[in-house]
Structure formats: structure tokens, C-alpha cells
Coordinates of C-alpha atoms in Angstrom, one line a residue:
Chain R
X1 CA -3.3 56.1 -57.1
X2 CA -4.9 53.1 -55.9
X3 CA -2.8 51.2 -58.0
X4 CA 0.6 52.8 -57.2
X5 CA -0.9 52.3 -53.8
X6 CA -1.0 48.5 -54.1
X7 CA 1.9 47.8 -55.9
X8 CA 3.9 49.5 -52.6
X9 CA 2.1 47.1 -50.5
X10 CA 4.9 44.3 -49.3
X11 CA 3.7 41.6 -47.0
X12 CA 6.0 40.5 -44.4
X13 CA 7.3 37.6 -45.6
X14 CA 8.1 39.3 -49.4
X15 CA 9.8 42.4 -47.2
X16 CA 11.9 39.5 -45.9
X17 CA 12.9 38.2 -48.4
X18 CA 14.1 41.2 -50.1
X19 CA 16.0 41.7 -47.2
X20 CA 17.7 38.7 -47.7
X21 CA 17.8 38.7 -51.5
X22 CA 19.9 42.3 -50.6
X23 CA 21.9 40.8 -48.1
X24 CA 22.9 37.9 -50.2
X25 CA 24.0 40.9 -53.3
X26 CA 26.3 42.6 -50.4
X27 CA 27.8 39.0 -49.3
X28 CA 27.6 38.1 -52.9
X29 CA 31.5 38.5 -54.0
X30 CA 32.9 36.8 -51.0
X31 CA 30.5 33.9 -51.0
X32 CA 31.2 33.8 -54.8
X33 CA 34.9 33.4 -54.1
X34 CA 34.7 30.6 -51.3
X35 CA 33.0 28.7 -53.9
X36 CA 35.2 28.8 -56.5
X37 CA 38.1 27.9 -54.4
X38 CA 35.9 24.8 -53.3
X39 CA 35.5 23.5 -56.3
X40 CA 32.9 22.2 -58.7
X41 CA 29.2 21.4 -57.3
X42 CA 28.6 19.0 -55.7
X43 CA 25.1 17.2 -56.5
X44 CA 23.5 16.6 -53.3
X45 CA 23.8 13.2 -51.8
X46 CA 20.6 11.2 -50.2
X47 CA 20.3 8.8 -47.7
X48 CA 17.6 6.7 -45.7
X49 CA 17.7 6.7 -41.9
X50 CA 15.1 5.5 -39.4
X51 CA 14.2 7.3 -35.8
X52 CA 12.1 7.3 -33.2
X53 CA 10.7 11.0 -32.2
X54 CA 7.9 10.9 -29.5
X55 CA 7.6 7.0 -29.2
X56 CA 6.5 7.1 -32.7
X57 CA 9.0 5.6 -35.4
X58 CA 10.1 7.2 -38.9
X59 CA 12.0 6.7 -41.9
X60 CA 13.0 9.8 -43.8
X61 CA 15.1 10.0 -47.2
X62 CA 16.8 12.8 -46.1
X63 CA 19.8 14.9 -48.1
X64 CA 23.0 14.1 -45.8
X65 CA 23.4 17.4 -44.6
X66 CA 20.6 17.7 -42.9
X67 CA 20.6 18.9 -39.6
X68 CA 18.5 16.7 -36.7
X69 CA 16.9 20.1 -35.8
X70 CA 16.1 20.2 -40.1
X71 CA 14.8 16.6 -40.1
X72 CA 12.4 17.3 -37.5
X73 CA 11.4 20.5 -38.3
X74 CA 11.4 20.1 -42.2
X75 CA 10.6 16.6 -42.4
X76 CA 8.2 15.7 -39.6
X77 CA 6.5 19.5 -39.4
X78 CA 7.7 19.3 -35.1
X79 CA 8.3 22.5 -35.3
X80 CA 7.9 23.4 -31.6
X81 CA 12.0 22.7 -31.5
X82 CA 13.3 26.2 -32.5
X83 CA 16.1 27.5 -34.9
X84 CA 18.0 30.6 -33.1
X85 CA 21.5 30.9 -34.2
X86 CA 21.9 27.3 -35.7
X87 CA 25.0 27.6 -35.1
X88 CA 24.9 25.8 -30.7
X89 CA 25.2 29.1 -29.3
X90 CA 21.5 29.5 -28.1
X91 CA 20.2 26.3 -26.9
X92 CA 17.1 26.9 -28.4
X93 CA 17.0 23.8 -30.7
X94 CA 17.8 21.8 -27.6
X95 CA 15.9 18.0 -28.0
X96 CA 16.9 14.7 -25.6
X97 CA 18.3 12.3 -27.3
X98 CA 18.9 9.0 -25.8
X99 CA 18.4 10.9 -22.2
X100 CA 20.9 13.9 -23.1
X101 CA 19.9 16.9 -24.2
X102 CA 21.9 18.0 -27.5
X103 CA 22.2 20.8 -29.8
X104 CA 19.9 19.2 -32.3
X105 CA 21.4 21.8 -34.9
X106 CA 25.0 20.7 -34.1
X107 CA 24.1 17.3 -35.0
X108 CA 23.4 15.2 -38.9
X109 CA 20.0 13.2 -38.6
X110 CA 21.8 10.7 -40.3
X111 CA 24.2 10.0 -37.2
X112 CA 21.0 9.1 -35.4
X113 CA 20.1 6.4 -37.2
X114 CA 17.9 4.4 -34.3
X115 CA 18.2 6.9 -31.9
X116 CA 15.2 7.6 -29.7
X117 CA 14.3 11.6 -29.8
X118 CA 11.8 13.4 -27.7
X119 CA 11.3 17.2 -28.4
X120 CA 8.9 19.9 -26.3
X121 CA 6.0 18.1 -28.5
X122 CA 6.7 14.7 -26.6
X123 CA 6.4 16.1 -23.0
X124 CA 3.8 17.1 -23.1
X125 CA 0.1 18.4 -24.9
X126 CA -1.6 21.5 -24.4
X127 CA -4.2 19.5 -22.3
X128 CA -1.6 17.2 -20.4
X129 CA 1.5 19.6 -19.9
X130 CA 4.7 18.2 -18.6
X131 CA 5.3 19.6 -15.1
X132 CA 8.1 21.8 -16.0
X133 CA 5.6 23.3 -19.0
X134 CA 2.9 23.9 -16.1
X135 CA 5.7 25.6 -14.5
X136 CA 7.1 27.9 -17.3
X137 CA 3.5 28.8 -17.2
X138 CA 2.8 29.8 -14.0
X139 CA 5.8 31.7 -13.5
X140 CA 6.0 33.7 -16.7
X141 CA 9.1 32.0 -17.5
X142 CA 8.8 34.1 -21.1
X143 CA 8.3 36.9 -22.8
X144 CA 8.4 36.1 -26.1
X145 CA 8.2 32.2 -26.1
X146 CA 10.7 31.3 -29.1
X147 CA 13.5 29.7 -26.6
X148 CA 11.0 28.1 -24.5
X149 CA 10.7 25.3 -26.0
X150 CA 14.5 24.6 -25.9
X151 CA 14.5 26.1 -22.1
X152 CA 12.1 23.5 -20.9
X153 CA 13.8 20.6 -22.8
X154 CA 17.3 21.6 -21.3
X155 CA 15.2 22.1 -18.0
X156 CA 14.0 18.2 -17.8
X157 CA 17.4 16.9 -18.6
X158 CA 19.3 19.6 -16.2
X159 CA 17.3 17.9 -13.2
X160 CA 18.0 14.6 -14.5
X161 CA 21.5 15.1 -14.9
X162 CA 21.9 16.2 -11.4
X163 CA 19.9 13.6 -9.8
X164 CA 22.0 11.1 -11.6
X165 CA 25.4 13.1 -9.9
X166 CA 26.6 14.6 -12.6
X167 CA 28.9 17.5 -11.4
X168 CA 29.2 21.6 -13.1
X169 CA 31.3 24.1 -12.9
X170 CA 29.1 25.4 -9.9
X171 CA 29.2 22.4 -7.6
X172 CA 31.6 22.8 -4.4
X173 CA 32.8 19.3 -3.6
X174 CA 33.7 17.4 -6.2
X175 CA 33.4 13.6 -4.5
X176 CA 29.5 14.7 -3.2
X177 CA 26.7 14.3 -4.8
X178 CA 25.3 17.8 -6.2
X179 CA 22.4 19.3 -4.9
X180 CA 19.3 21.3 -6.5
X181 CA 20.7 25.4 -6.0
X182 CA 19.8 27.9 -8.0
X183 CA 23.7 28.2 -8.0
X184 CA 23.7 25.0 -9.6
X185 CA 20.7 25.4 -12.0
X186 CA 21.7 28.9 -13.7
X187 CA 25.3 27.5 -14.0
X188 CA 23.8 24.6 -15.9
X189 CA 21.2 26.0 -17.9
X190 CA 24.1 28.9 -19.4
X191 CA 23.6 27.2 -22.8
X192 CA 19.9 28.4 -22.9
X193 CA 19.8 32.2 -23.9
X194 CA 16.7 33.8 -23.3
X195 CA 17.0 37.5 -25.1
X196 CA 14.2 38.9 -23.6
X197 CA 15.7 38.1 -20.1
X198 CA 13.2 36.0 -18.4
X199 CA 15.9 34.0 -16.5
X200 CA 14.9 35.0 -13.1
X201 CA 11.2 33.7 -13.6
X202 CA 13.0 30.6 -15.5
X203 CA 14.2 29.7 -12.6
X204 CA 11.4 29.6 -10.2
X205 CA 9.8 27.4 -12.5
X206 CA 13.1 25.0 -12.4
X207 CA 13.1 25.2 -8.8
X208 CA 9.5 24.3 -8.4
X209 CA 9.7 21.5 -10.7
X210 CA 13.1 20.1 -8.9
X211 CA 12.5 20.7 -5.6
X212 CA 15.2 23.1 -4.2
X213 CA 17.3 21.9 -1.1
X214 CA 19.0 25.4 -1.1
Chain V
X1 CA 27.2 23.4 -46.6
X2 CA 28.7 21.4 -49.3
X3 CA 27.3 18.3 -50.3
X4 CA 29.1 15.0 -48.9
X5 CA 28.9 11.4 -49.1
X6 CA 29.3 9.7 -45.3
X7 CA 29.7 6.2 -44.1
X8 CA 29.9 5.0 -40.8
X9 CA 33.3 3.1 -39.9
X10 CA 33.6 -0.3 -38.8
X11 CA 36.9 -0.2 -37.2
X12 CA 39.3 2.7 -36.3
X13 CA 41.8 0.9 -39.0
X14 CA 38.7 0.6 -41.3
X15 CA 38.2 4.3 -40.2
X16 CA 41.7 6.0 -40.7
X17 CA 42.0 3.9 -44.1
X18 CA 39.1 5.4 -45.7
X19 CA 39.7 8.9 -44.3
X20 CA 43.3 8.7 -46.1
X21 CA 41.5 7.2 -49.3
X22 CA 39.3 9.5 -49.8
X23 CA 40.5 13.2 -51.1
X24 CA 39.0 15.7 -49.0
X25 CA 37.8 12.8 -46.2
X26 CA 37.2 13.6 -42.6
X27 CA 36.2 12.0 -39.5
X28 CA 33.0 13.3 -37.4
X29 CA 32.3 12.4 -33.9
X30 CA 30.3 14.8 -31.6
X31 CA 30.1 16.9 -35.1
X32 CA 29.8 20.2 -32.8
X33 CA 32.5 21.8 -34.0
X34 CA 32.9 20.3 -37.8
X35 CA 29.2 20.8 -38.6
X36 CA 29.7 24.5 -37.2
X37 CA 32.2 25.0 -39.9
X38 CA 30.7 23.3 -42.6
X39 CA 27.5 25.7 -42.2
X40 CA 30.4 28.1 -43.0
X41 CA 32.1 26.3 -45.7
X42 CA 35.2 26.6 -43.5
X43 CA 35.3 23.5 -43.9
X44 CA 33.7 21.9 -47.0
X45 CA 34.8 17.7 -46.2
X46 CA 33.3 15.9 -49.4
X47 CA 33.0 12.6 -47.5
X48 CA 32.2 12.1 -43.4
X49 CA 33.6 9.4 -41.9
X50 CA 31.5 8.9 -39.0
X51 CA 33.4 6.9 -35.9
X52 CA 30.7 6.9 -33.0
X53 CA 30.0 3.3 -33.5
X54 CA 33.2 2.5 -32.8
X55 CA 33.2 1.8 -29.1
X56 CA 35.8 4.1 -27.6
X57 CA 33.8 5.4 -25.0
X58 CA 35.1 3.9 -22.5
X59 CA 37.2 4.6 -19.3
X60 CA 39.5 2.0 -18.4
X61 CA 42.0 1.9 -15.5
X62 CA 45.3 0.7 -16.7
X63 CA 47.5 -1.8 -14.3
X64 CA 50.1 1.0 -13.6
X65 CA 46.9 2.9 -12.1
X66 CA 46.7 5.7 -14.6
X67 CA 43.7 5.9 -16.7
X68 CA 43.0 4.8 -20.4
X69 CA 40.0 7.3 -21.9
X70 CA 38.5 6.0 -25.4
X71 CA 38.7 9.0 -27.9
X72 CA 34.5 8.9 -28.3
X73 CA 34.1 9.4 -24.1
X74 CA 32.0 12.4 -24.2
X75 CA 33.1 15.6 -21.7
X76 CA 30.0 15.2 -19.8
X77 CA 31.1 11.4 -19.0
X78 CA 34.9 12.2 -18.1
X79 CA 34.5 15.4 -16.2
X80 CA 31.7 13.1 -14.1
X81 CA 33.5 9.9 -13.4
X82 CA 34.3 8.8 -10.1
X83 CA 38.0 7.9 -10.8
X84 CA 38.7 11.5 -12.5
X85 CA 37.1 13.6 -10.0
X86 CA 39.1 11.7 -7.0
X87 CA 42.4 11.6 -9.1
X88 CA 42.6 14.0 -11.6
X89 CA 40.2 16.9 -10.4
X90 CA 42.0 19.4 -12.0
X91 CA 40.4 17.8 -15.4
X92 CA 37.2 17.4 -13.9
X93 CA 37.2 20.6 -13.4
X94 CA 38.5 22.0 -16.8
X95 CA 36.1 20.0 -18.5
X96 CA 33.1 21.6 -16.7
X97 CA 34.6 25.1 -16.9
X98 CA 34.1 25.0 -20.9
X99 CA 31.6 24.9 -23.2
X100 CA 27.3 24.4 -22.4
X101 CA 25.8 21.4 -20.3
X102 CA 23.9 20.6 -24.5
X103 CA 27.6 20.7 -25.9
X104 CA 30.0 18.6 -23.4
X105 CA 26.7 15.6 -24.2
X106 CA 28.1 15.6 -27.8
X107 CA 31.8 16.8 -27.4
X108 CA 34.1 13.8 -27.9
X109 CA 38.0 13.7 -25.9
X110 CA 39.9 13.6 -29.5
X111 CA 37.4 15.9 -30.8
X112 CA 38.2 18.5 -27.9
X113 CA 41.9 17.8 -28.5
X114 CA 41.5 18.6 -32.1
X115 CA 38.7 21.5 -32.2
X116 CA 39.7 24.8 -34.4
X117 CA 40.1 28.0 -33.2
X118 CA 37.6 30.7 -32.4
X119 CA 39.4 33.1 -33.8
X120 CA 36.8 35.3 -34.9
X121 CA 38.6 36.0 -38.3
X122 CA 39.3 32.2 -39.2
X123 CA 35.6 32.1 -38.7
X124 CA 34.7 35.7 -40.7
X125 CA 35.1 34.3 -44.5
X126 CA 35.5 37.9 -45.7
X127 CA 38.3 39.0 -43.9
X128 CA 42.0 36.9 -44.9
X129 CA 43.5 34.7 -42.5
X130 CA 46.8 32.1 -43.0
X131 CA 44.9 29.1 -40.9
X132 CA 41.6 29.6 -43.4
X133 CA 43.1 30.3 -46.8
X134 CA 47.1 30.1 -46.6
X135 CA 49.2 32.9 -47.7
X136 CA 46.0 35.2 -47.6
X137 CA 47.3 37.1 -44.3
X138 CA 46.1 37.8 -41.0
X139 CA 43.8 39.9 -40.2
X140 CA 43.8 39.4 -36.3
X141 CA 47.7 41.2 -36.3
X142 CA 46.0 44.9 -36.5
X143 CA 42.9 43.8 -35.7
X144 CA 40.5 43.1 -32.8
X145 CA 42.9 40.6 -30.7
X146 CA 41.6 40.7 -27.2
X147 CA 41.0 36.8 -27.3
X148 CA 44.3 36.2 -29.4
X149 CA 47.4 34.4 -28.3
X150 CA 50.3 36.4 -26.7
X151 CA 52.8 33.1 -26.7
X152 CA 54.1 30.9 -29.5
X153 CA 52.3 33.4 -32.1
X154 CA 54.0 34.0 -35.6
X155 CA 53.7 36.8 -38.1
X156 CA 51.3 34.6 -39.7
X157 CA 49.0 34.0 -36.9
X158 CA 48.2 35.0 -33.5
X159 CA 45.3 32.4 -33.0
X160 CA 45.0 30.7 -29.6
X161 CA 44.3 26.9 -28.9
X162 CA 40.5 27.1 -27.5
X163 CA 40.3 23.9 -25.3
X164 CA 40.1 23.9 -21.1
X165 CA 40.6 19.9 -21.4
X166 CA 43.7 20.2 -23.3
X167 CA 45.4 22.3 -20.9
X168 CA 45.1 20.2 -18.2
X169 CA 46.0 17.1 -20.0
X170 CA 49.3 18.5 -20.3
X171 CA 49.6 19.4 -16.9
X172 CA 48.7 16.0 -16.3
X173 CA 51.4 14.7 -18.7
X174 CA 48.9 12.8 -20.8
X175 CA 50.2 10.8 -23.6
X176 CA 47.4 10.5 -27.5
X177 CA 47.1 7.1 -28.6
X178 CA 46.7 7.2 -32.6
X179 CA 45.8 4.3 -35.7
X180 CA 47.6 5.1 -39.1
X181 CA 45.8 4.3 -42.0
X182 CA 48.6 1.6 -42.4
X183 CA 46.9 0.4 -39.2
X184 CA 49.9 1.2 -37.1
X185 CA 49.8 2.2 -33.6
X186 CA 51.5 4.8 -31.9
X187 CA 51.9 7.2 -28.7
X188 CA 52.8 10.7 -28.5
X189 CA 53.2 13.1 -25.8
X190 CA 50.3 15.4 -25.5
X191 CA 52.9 18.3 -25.8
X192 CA 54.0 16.9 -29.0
X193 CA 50.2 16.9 -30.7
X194 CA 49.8 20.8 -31.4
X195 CA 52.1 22.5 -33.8
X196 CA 53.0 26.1 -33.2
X197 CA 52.0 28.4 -36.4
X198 CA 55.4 29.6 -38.1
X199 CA 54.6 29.8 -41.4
X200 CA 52.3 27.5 -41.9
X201 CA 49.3 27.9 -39.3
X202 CA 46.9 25.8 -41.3
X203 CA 48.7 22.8 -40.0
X204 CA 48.1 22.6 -36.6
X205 CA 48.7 19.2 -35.4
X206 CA 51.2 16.4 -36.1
X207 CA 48.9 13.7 -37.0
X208 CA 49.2 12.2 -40.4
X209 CA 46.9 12.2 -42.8
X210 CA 44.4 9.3 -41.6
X211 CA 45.6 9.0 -38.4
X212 CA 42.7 8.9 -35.8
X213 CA 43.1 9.3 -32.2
X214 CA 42.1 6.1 -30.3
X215 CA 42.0 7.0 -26.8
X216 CA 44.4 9.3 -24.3
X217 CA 46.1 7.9 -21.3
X218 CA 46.6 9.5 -18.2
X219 CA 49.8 8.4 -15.9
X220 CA 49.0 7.1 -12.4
X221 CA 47.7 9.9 -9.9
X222 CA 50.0 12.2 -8.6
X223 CA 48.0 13.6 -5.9
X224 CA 48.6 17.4 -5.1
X225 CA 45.8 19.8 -4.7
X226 CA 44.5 20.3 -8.1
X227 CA 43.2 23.9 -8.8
X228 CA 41.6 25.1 -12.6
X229 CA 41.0 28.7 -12.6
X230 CA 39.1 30.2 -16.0
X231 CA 39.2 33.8 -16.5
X232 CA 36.1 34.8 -18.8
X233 CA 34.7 37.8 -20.0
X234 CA 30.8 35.9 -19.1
X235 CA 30.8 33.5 -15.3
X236 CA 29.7 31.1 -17.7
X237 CA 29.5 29.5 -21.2
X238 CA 32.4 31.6 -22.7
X239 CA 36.1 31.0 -24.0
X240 CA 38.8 31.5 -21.2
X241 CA 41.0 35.0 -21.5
X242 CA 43.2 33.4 -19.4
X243 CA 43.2 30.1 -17.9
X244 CA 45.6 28.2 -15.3
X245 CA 45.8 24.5 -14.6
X246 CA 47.7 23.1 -11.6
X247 CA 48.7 21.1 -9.7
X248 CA 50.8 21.4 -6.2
X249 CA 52.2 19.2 -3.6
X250 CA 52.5 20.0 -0.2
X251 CA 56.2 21.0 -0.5
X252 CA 54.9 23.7 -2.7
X253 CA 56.3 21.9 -6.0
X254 CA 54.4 21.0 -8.7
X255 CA 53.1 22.1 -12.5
X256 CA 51.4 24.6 -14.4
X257 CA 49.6 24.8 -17.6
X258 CA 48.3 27.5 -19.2
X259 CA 44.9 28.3 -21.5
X260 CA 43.7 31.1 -23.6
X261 CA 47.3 32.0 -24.2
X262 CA 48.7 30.2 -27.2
X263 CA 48.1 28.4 -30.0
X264 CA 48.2 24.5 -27.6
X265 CA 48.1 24.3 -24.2
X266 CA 51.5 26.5 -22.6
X267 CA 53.6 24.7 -20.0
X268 CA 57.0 25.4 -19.4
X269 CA 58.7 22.8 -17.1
X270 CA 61.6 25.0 -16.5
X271 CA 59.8 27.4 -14.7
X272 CA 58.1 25.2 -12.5
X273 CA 61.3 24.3 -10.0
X274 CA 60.0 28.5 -8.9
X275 CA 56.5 27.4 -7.9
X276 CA 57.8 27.5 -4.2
X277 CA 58.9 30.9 -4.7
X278 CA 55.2 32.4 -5.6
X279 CA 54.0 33.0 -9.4
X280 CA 56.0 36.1 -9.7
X281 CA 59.4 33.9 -9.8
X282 CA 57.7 31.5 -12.3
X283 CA 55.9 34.0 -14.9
X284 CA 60.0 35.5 -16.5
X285 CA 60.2 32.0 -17.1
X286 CA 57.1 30.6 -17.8
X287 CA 56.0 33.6 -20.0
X288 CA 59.3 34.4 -21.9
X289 CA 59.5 35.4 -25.5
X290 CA 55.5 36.8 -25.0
X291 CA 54.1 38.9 -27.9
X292 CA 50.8 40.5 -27.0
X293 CA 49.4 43.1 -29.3
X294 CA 47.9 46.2 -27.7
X295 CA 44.1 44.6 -27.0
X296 CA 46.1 41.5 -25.0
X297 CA 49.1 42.9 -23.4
X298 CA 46.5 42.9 -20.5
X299 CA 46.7 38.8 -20.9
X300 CA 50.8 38.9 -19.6
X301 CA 49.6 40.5 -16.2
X302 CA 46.5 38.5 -15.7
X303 CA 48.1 35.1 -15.9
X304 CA 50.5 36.1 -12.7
X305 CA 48.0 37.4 -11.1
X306 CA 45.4 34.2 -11.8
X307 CA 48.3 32.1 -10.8
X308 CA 48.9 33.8 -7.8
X309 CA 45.6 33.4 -6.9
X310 CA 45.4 29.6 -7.9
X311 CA 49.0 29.3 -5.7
X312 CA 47.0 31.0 -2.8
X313 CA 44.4 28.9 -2.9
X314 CA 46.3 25.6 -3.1
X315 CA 48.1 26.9 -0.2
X316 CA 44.9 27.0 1.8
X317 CA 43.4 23.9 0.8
X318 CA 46.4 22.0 1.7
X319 CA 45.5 19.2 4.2
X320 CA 41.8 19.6 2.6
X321 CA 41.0 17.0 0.2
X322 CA 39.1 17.8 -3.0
X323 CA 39.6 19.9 -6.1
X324 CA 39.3 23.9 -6.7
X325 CA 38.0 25.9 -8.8

């Protein structure tokens, strides 16, 4: 009995993987097909590129497929930068590259050869938080916590983006300069999805952090 | 995704050459759409040409006074500069209506132009669809179609044209500059870049094999009131249902484009000479030969009605400088 009983035992991470190893038998004969009408394998193709994440520099050998959010989750173990849909739906792999936040999972590492990169990791530390981290903090700005990080990153660059004038959808005047409203900040964040629905706390951190004129 | 060798161009001639050398070659710029399909094997390019070194990101004004945009400006940088949102609002404004703050950092002008459909069967590889796998069917006809085109659709495929940029390029009569791999130059009409389905959906634009967009040029300003209304089923971060660019002059005269509709930006010239009369005189016109299935046929209605609205509001702002939304 106790045996029986042990062999039923699955730890998450096996029952997971069954569930994927099922998935893939259902998706099997379509996936199958797609491949044979793309013809033969394809050996994997490597190639050297050099970053800087967080002020610090790195070269990876990296397969050229590799996604940014991959490379610095896979290859540099930041794995504070999430993985939601991969697919730049869900903002939660949101990093600043050169200034500008991206969808780091829309993007090949190896088209950031030189680029400079700072993910949730480089604002902050658990001792010295970024502002904007103090803020998600203090306001609850979470339930769950896996789109933070990419809620926060977006966050920074939303402010900086609209102290350096760049207009959205939500700003009235196109020839002024736009101003700090929450108007203005939930129109901008949109690319951020928070499933648990924590926007409205999201917010009062933003606002805090920015300074509202509204 | 499929493996693939990449190199990074050192010219647009150098670029279109090896794209056309290559079998199975493709440019990338911003990448958010291409790499979005290659996770799918939608697309399975064996070799990435990568052009964002090329230095086409620039905005230049051209001695006529219309505008010269570099194929690599990204959306965030057009919809933001000084000389678009004074000129050419009604782009400003399109530009900012699509797509998240994360995506228009990356999305490129060509790449916008030339982005696939998000026809949610071209992207579900189980189902059959023309544009995906020629000759396979489509499963959109029959199917969920409440997104779907409802003008210049075929048998063969009902999917629409997914850009807000696009559709007010062409009602700002914006012409595509293009390389050849032969490194030949050329211009076309932005109404002559998409091709409507018929039976051959998979080819949707006229660019030859190689050819790379350089840069799109805007004719001087035109004035107007310039007015881009998006109808969405989210206020935010979601493809149009229906979309109307315009622009009108004080006399009442002026153009229309229209988004979410077809498979390229719609405008029908002919029907403008009625924009005097109110959008009910220009929609027999401007919407003739429509096909909607029975999820869109709600799509025929809602673009008079959006363009009466836009027509209203031009009305009101005339005298008023600045852009509408």
C-alpha cells in the first residue's frame, strides 16, 4: 500500500510536465505537419554577441534564436524579468534598453550587440529600492507579483517618456507638452497586464513616484 | 522557431542583394511582428537580414516642404515629432491609437507598412487558411469573423490589413521609397503597395523579391482639421473594428481613409466630392461592393456612423487648431 502510495505521489514540476508531454501528443499531428512542409532540420546556428545588463558587460555564445528576455534569463540567471505570453501581449518581460522600454521577448539578443540593458535587478536592491519599487510596495501595487517586475520597468520609462514630450493616445493637445494624469498614465501603461487586477493601486504608486499635476 | 543564420547589412543595396540571394532570406527590423511568427513557425526565414544599422531613422524635410521618413524611424519617434504633430496630426494620431507604449519603441515605418495580419486563423496553425498554406482554404469564411474584412475580400480570404499608420498614409497620399536588389530605386504610391487577395492572398504586397523599403515620403501639408477615430472592442491596446482617417478643409471638402475594413488601407477618392453632403452621401460610394459575413455586417453601419461622428467633430473644431481624436 505504501508503495502504491508512493508511486502516485507526482511533484509539481513532474505533474507539469506530463501536462505538457499530453499536450504536445494532442498538438502532435499538426506540429508534425508544419514541420514537414518546412523542410529538413535545421542544426542550430551560434553566435557571439557582447552587452551591457546593469552597468556590468557580458559576452554570451548564444544560439541565434535567442530571445533578449532568453539571454538574460537563461544565460545571465536575471531572472527577475518575467516570461508571460512571450509572445508582446503582456508587458511582463518589459526591460530599458538604450532608455526605451521594449518587449525583451519580441527582440533576438543578437540585435543588441553593444546595447546597454537595465532590467528590475538594475533599479534597484532589496536594501536600496528604486523609488517606483518603494512605491509598488507601499501601495500594494500586486497581488501576485509575476508582472511587477515588467510594471515597474514600463513605469520608470512611462514617466521618462512623458517628461521628455512624448505624446499618447490620451493626451488633448497635440502641440503641448503632456502632463502627468492618471488619464495619461493608464493610457500608457495598457501594454502592462496585470491578471490579478491591481491596476488601481498600480497607479497610486505611478502617481506618487511622478508627481501628478491632475 | 527554426534555426537561422543572420547577418547584419551594411547597405540597403548590400541588404536587398542578400535577401534576394539567399532562398528563404528575410529582412528584420523592430522584429515585433517577424519574431512573433517565427515562435509559430508561421514564418520559418532560414537567414535574418538584420537592417537597423542602416541609418534610416531619420526625419527629413524635403524642399517642396513635405516630409522624407527613413524606413527604420520607430512609431514612438514619428507619432512624437514636432513637424508631424503640427502638419500631419492625423498620423500622429494613428500612430498613438495602435499598438503598446513597449511595441511602437521597436515598431519600424516599413515594418508597420508590411506587418501580417491578425487574423486569428492565419495565426492558428491547425485550422487552413490561403494566406498561411495556399490552396488549403479559409477558415475565417464560416468562421469567427467579427475582426474580418467586409471590403476587397475574396473567396479565398476575408483577412483585413491591421495597421492604424497605414491608413492615414493614404489619406495623406504618401508615396514608398524602395532599393531592388539590382540596387535600383523606385517610388510607388502608397495605394499601389497592398495587393487585394483574389486568388492568391499569400501575396500581399507588390514589392519584388529583395526589394526593401528605404523611407516614405509625405507631400507638403495640406492643412485641414485632421481627425483619427479607432473603434476598439478595449479603450486601449487593441486592433481597430473600425477605423476612420481624415482630413477636411474648411469648405467641408476633403479625404477619407478607412481601417479595420480591408485587406490595405480603404480610400475611395470618388466618394470624397460627397464629404460636404455628410457621411451618409459618401458611405454608397465609399463602401460599394461590401461583403460582410454575419459576425461583421455590423462593420458596414459602424463606419457611417464613425464617420459621421469624425465629420461632426471636424465641423466643430474648425477655426480651432490642433488634431482630434
Amino acid at each position: 500500500m505504501d508503495e502504491e502510495q508512493d508511486s502516485l505521489e507526482v511533484t509539481r514540476r513532474e505533474l507539469l510536465i506530463l501536462g505538457a508531454a499530453s499536450a504536445a501528443a494532442v498538438t502532435a499531428p499538426a506540429e508534425a505537419m508544419a514541420k514537414a512542409e518546412a523542410g529538413p532540420v535545421r542544426l542550430p546556428v551560434m553566435s557571439k554577441v557582447s552587452l551591457e545588463v546593469n552597468g556590468n558587460p557580458h559576452t554570451l555564445e548564444l544560439d541565434t534564436r535567442t530571445t533578449l528576455l532568453d539571454a538574460l534569463r537563461e544565460h545571465l540567471q536575471l531572472t527577475g524579468t518575467k516570461k508571460g505570453c512571450d509572445h508582446g501581449q503582456c508587458g511582463a518581460c518589459t526591460v530599458i534598453v538604450e532608455g526605451r522600454r521594449i518587449n525583451s521577448c519580441l527582440t533576438l539578443a543578437v540585435m543588441h550587440a553593444g546595447d546597454r540593458i537595465t532590467t528590475i535587478e538594475g533599479l534597484g536592491t532589496p536594501a536600496r529600492l528604486h523609488p517606483m519599487q518603494a512605491a509598488f510596495v507601499k501601495h500594494d501595487g500586486y497581488q501576485c507579483g509575476y508582472c511587477t517586475p515588467g510594471q515597474i520597468c514600463s513605469a520608470v520609462a512611462v514617466i521618462g517618456e512623458i517628461k521628455a514630450g512624448v505624446p499618447s493616445h490620451a493626451t488633448g493637445d497635440l502641440m503641448a507638452a503632456p502632463n502627468i494624469t492618471v488619464a495619461e498614465l493608464r493610457e500608457r501603461m495598457s501594454g502592462n497586464i496585470c491578471r490579478c487586477g491591481a491596476y488601481s493601486n498600480i497607479i497610486d504608486a505611478i502617481v506618487e513616484v511622478a508627481g501628478s499635476r491632475a | 522557431m527554426r534555426a537561422f543564420t543572420y547577418e547584419r547589412a551594411q547597405s540597403p543595396a548590400d541588404a536587398a542583394a542578400a535577401v534576394a540571394r539567399v532562398q528563404g532570406a528575410k529582412f528584420i527590423a523592430g522584429g515585433t511582428n517577424l519574431l512573433d511568427l517565427m515562435k509559430l513557425e508561421i514564418e520559418t526565414p532560414t537567414h535574418l537580414v538584420d537592417i537597423g544599422g542602416l541609418g534610416l531613422d531619420r526625419i527629413e524635410t524635403k524642399p517642396d516642404g513635405g516630409l522624407r521618413i527613413g524606413a527604420l524611424v520607430r512609431n514612438t519617434d514619428l507619432a512624437a515629432d514636432q513637424r508631424v504633430r503640427r502638419d500631419y496630426g492625423v498620423l500622429s494620431r494613428a500612430l498613438l491609437a495602435g499598438a503598446s507604449g513597449q511595441l511602437r519603441n521597436k515598431a519600424t515605418t516599413a515594418g508597420n507598412l508590411l506587418q501580417r495580419t491578425r487574423c486569428p486563423y492565419f495565426y492558428d496553425t491547425a485550422q487552413p487558411c490561403n494566406k498561411r498554406r495556399p490552396g488549403s482554404g479559409c477558415a475565417a469564411l464560416g468562421g469567427v469573423s467579427r475582426q474580418s474584412a467586409v471590403l476587397g475580400v475574396s473567396d479565398a480570404c476575408i483577412a483585413s490589413h491591421p495597421s492604424d499608420m497605414a491608413v492615414a498614409m493614404r489619406a495623406l497620399d504618401a508615396t514608398v521609397e524602395t532599393v531592388r536588389p539590382d540596387g535600383k530605386v523606385r517610388s510607388l504610391p502608397i495605394a499601389d503597395l497592398h495587393r487585394l487577395p483574389g486568388n492568391t492572398p499569400h501575396v500581399e504586397n507588390t514589392l519584388a523579391a529583395g526589394e526593401l523599403i528605404t523611407a516614405v515620403e509625405l507631400p507638403k501639408p495640406v492643412g485641414g482639421v485632421h481627425v483619427y477615430h479607432k473603434v476598439r472592442d478595449r479603450a486601449s491596446y487593441a486592433f481597430a473594428l473600425v477605423s476612420v482617417a481624415a482630413i477636411v478643409q474648411r469648405d467641408g471638402s476633403g479625404r477619407v481613409a478607412l481601417g479595420g475594413v480591408a485587406p490595405k488601407p480603404w480610400r475611395v477618392e470618388a466618394a470624397e466630392a460627397e464629404l460636404p453632403r455628410g457621411a451618409r452621401a459618401v458611405t454608397p460610394r465609399l463602401l460599394a461592393g461590401a461583403r460582410p459575413t454575419n459576425d461583421n455586417a455590423f462593420k458596414v453601419l459602424l463606419v457611417e456612423r464613425t464617420l459621421d461622428a469624425v465629420l461632426v467633430e471636424a465641423a466643430e473644431a474648425k477655426g480651432t487648431k490642433g488634431t482630434r481624436r
